GROMACS .gro file of C-alpha atoms in nm:
model
   22
    1UNK     CA    1  -5.121  -1.328  -2.159
    2UNK     CA    2  -5.052  -1.707  -2.208
    3UNK     CA    3  -4.731  -1.871  -2.247
    4UNK     CA    4  -4.592  -2.036  -2.526
    5UNK     CA    5  -4.701  -2.371  -2.452
    6UNK     CA    6  -5.047  -2.299  -2.318
    7UNK     CA    7  -5.162  -2.078  -2.605
    8UNK     CA    8  -5.040  -2.420  -2.848
    9UNK     CA    9  -5.270  -2.660  -2.634
   10UNK     CA   10  -5.534  -2.344  -2.633
   11UNK     CA   11  -5.516  -2.339  -2.983
   12UNK     CA   12  -5.536  -2.726  -3.036
   13UNK     CA   13  -5.839  -2.710  -2.822
   14UNK     CA   14  -6.029  -2.457  -2.965
   15UNK     CA   15  -5.906  -2.639  -3.347
   16UNK     CA   16  -6.063  -2.985  -3.172
   17UNK     CA   17  -6.392  -2.821  -3.102
   18UNK     CA   18  -6.356  -2.681  -3.430
   19UNK     CA   19  -6.303  -3.016  -3.602
   20UNK     CA   20  -6.598  -3.155  -3.326
   21UNK     CA   21  -6.889  -2.884  -3.495
   22UNK     CA   22  -6.730  -2.930  -3.873
   0.00000   0.00000   0.00000
């Protein structure tokens, strides 16, 4: 399981990726 901070960074990376794709 991911910790709170790690999860936050993970979501941030995923968001950045989606934004880049879009």
